[in-house]
Coordinates of C-alpha atoms and ligand atoms in Angstrom, one line a residue:
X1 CA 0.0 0.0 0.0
X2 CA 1.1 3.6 -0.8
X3 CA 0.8 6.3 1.6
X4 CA -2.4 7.6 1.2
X5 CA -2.8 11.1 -0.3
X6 CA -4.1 14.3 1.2
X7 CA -5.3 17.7 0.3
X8 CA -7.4 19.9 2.9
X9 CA -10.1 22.4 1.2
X10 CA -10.8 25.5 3.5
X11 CA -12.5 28.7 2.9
X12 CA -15.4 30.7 4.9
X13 CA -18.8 28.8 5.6
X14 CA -20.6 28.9 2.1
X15 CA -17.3 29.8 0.1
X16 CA -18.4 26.5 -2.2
X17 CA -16.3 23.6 -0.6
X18 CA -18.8 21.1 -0.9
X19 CA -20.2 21.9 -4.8
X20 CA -16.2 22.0 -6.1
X21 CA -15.5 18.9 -3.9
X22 CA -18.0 17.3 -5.9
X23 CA -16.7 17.9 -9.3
X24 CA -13.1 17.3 -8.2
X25 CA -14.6 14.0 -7.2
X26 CA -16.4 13.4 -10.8
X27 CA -12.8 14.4 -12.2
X28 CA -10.0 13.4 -10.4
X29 CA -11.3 10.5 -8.4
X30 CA -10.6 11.6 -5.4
X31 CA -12.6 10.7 -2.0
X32 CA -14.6 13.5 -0.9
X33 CA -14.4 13.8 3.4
X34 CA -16.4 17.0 5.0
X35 CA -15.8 17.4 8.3
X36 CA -18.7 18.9 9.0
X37 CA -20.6 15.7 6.9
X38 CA -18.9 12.9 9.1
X39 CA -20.1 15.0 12.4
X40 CA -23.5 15.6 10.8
X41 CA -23.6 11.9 10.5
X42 CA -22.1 11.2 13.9
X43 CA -24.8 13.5 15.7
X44 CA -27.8 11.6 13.8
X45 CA -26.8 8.0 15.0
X46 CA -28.7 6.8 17.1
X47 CA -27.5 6.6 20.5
X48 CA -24.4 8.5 19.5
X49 CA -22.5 9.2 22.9
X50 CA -21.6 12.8 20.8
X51 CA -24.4 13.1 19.4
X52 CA -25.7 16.2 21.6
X53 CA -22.2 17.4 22.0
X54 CA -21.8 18.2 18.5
X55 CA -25.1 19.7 17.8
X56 CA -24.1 22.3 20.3
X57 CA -21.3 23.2 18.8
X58 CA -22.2 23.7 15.3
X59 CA -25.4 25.5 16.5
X60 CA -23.1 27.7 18.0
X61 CA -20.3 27.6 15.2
X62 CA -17.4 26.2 17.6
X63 CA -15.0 23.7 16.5
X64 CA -15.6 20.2 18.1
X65 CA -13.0 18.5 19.8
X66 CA -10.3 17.5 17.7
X67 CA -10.5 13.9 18.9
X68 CA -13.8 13.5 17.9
X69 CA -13.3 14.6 14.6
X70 CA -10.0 13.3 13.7
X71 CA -11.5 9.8 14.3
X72 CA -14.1 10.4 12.1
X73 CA -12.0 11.3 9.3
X74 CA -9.0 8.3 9.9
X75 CA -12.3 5.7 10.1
X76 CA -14.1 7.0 6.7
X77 CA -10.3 7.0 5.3
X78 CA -9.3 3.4 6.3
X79 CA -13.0 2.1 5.2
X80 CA -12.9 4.0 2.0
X81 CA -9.7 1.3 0.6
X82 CA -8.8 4.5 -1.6
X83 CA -6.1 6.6 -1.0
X84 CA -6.7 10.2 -2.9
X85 CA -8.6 12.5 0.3
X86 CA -10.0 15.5 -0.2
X87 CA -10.9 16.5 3.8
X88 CA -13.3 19.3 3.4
X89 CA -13.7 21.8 6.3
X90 CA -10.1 20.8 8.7
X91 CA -8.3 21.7 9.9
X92 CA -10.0 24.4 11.1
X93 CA -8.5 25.5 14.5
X94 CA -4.9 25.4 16.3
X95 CA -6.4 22.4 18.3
X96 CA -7.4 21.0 14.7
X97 CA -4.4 21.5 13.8
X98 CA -2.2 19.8 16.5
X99 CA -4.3 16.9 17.0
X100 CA -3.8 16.0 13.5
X101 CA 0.0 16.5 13.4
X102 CA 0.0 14.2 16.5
X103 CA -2.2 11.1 14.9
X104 CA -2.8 10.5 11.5
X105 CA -0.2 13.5 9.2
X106 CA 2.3 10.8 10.2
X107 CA 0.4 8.2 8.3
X108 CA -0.6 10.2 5.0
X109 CA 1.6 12.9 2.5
X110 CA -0.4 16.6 2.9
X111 CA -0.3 17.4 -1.0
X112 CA -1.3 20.6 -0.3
X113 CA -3.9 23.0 0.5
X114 CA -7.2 24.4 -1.3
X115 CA -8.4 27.6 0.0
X116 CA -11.4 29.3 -1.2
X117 CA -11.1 33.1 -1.0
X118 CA -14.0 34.9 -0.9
X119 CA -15.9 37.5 1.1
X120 CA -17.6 36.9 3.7
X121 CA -21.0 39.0 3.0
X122 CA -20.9 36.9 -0.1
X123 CA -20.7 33.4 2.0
X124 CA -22.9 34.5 4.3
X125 CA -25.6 35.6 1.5
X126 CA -25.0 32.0 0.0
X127 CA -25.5 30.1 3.4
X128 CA -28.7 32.4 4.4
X129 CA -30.2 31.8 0.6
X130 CA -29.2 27.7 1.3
X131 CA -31.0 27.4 4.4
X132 CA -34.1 29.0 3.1
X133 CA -34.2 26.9 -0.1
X134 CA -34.3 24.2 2.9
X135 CA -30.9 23.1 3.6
X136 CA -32.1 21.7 6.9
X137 CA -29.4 22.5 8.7
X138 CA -29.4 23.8 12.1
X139 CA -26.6 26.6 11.2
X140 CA -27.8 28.1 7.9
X141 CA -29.5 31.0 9.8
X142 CA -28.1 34.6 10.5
X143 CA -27.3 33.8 14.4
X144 CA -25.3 30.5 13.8
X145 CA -24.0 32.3 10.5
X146 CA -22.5 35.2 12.6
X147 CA -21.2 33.1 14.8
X148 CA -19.1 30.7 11.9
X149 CA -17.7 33.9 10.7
X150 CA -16.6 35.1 14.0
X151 CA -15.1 31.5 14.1
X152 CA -13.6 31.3 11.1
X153 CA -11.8 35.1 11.3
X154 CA -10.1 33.7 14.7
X155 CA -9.4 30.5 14.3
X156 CA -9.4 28.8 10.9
X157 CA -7.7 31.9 9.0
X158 CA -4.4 32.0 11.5
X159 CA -4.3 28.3 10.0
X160 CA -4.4 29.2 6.3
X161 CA -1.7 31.7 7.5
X162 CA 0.4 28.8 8.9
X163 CA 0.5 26.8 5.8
X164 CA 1.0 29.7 3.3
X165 CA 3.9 29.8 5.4
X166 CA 4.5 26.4 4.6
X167 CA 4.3 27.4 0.6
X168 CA 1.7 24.9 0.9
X169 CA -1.7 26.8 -0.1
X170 CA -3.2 27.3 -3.2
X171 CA -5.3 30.0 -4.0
X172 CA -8.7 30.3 -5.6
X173 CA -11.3 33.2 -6.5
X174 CA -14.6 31.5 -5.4
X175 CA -16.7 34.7 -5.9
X176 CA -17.7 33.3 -9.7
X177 CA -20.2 31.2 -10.4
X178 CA -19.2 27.6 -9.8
X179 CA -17.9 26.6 -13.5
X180 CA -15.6 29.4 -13.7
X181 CA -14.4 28.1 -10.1
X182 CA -14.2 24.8 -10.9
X183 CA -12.0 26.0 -14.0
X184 CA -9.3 27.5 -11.6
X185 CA -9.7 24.3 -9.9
X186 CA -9.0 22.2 -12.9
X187 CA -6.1 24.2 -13.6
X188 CA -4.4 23.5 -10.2
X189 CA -5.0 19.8 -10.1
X190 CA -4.3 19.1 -13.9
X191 CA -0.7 20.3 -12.1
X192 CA -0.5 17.9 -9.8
X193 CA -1.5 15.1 -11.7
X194 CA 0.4 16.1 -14.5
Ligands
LIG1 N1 -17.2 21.4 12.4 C1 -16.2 21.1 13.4 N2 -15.0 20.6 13.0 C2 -14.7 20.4 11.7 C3 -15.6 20.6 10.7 C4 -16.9 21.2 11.1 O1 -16.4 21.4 14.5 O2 -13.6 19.9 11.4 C5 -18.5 21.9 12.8 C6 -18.4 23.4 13.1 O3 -19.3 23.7 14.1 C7 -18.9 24.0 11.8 C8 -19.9 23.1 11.4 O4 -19.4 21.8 11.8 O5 -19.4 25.3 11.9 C9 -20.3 23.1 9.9 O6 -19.1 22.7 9.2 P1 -19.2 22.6 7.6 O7 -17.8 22.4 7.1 O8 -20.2 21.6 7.2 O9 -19.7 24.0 7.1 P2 -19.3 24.8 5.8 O10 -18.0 25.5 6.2 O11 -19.1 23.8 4.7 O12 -20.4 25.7 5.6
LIG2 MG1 -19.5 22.3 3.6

């Protein structure tokens, strides 16, 4: 077996992580992992002993524990037998971070990183617009939404900081509509593959 194969998509709530995922999926074969999914699913087993932990937090836009998470991700890796990852929505805190330096980064190669730049009135107009076409979820609603931005100023953006750093991020408008993205996309993993 190879060592499995890496690259962490960030960007604010609503910056269009999930809709490229998918097509990066369709065209590159790569396994899609959100975060926010696996916890999503977590919460909705039942009898989940995190269940109610994690609906707090992302009610409240805080990052779950790291442990919690981390598990979540290693699990749907080793279950997946692939070995390309997109994880979608991680590391998204110093706590993220470490936890996953500690556990699985010394089983895996971090290709590098996807951020999605775009401003925040913009993600927060997408996420409001998402929940009312009936999204369902508990934080697509201006409260919650405030309170992912506030998150994601303080906590996830000092970590796109870290790894541009690292020379490790790669940059993408997502204000277009989502071909155009996905055309930047393209253009970044026909690179890699290449
Ligand atoms: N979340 C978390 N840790 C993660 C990913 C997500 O705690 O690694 C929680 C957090 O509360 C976040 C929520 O799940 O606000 C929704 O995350 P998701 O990535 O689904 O939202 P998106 O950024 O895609 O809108
Ligand atoms: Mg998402």
């Amino acid at each position: 077996m190879s060592v499995p194969k890496v690259v962490f998509v960030l960007g604010p709530p609503g910056a269009g992580k999930g809709t490229q995922c998918q097509k990066i999926v369709e065209k590159y074969g790569y396994v899609h992992l959100s975060a926010g999914d696996l916890l999503r699913e977590e919460r909705a087993k039942p009898g989940s002993q995190f269940g109610e932990l994690i609906e707090n937090y992302i009610r409240e836009g805080k990052i779950v524990p790291v442990e919690i998470t981390c598990s979540l991700l290693e699990k749907a890796m080793e279950s997946s037998g692939k070995e390309k990852f997109l994880i979608d929505g991680f590391p998204r805190s110093q706590n993220n971070l470490d936890g996953w330096n500690n556990t699985v980064a010394k089983r895996v190669k971090l290709l590098f990183v996807l951020y999605f730049d775009c401003p925040l009135e913009t993600c927060t107009e997408r996420c409001l617009a998402r929940g009312a076409a009936g999204s369902g979820r508990s934080d697509d609603n201006v409260e919650s939404l405030n309170k992912r931005v506030q998150t994601f100023l303080s906590e996830t953006d000092p970590i796109i900081q870290h790894y541009k750093k690292l020379n490790l991020v790669e940059t993408v408008d997502a204000t277009k509509p989502a071909e155009q993205v996905f055309q930047s996309v393209s253009d970044i993993f026909d690179k890699i593959e290449a």
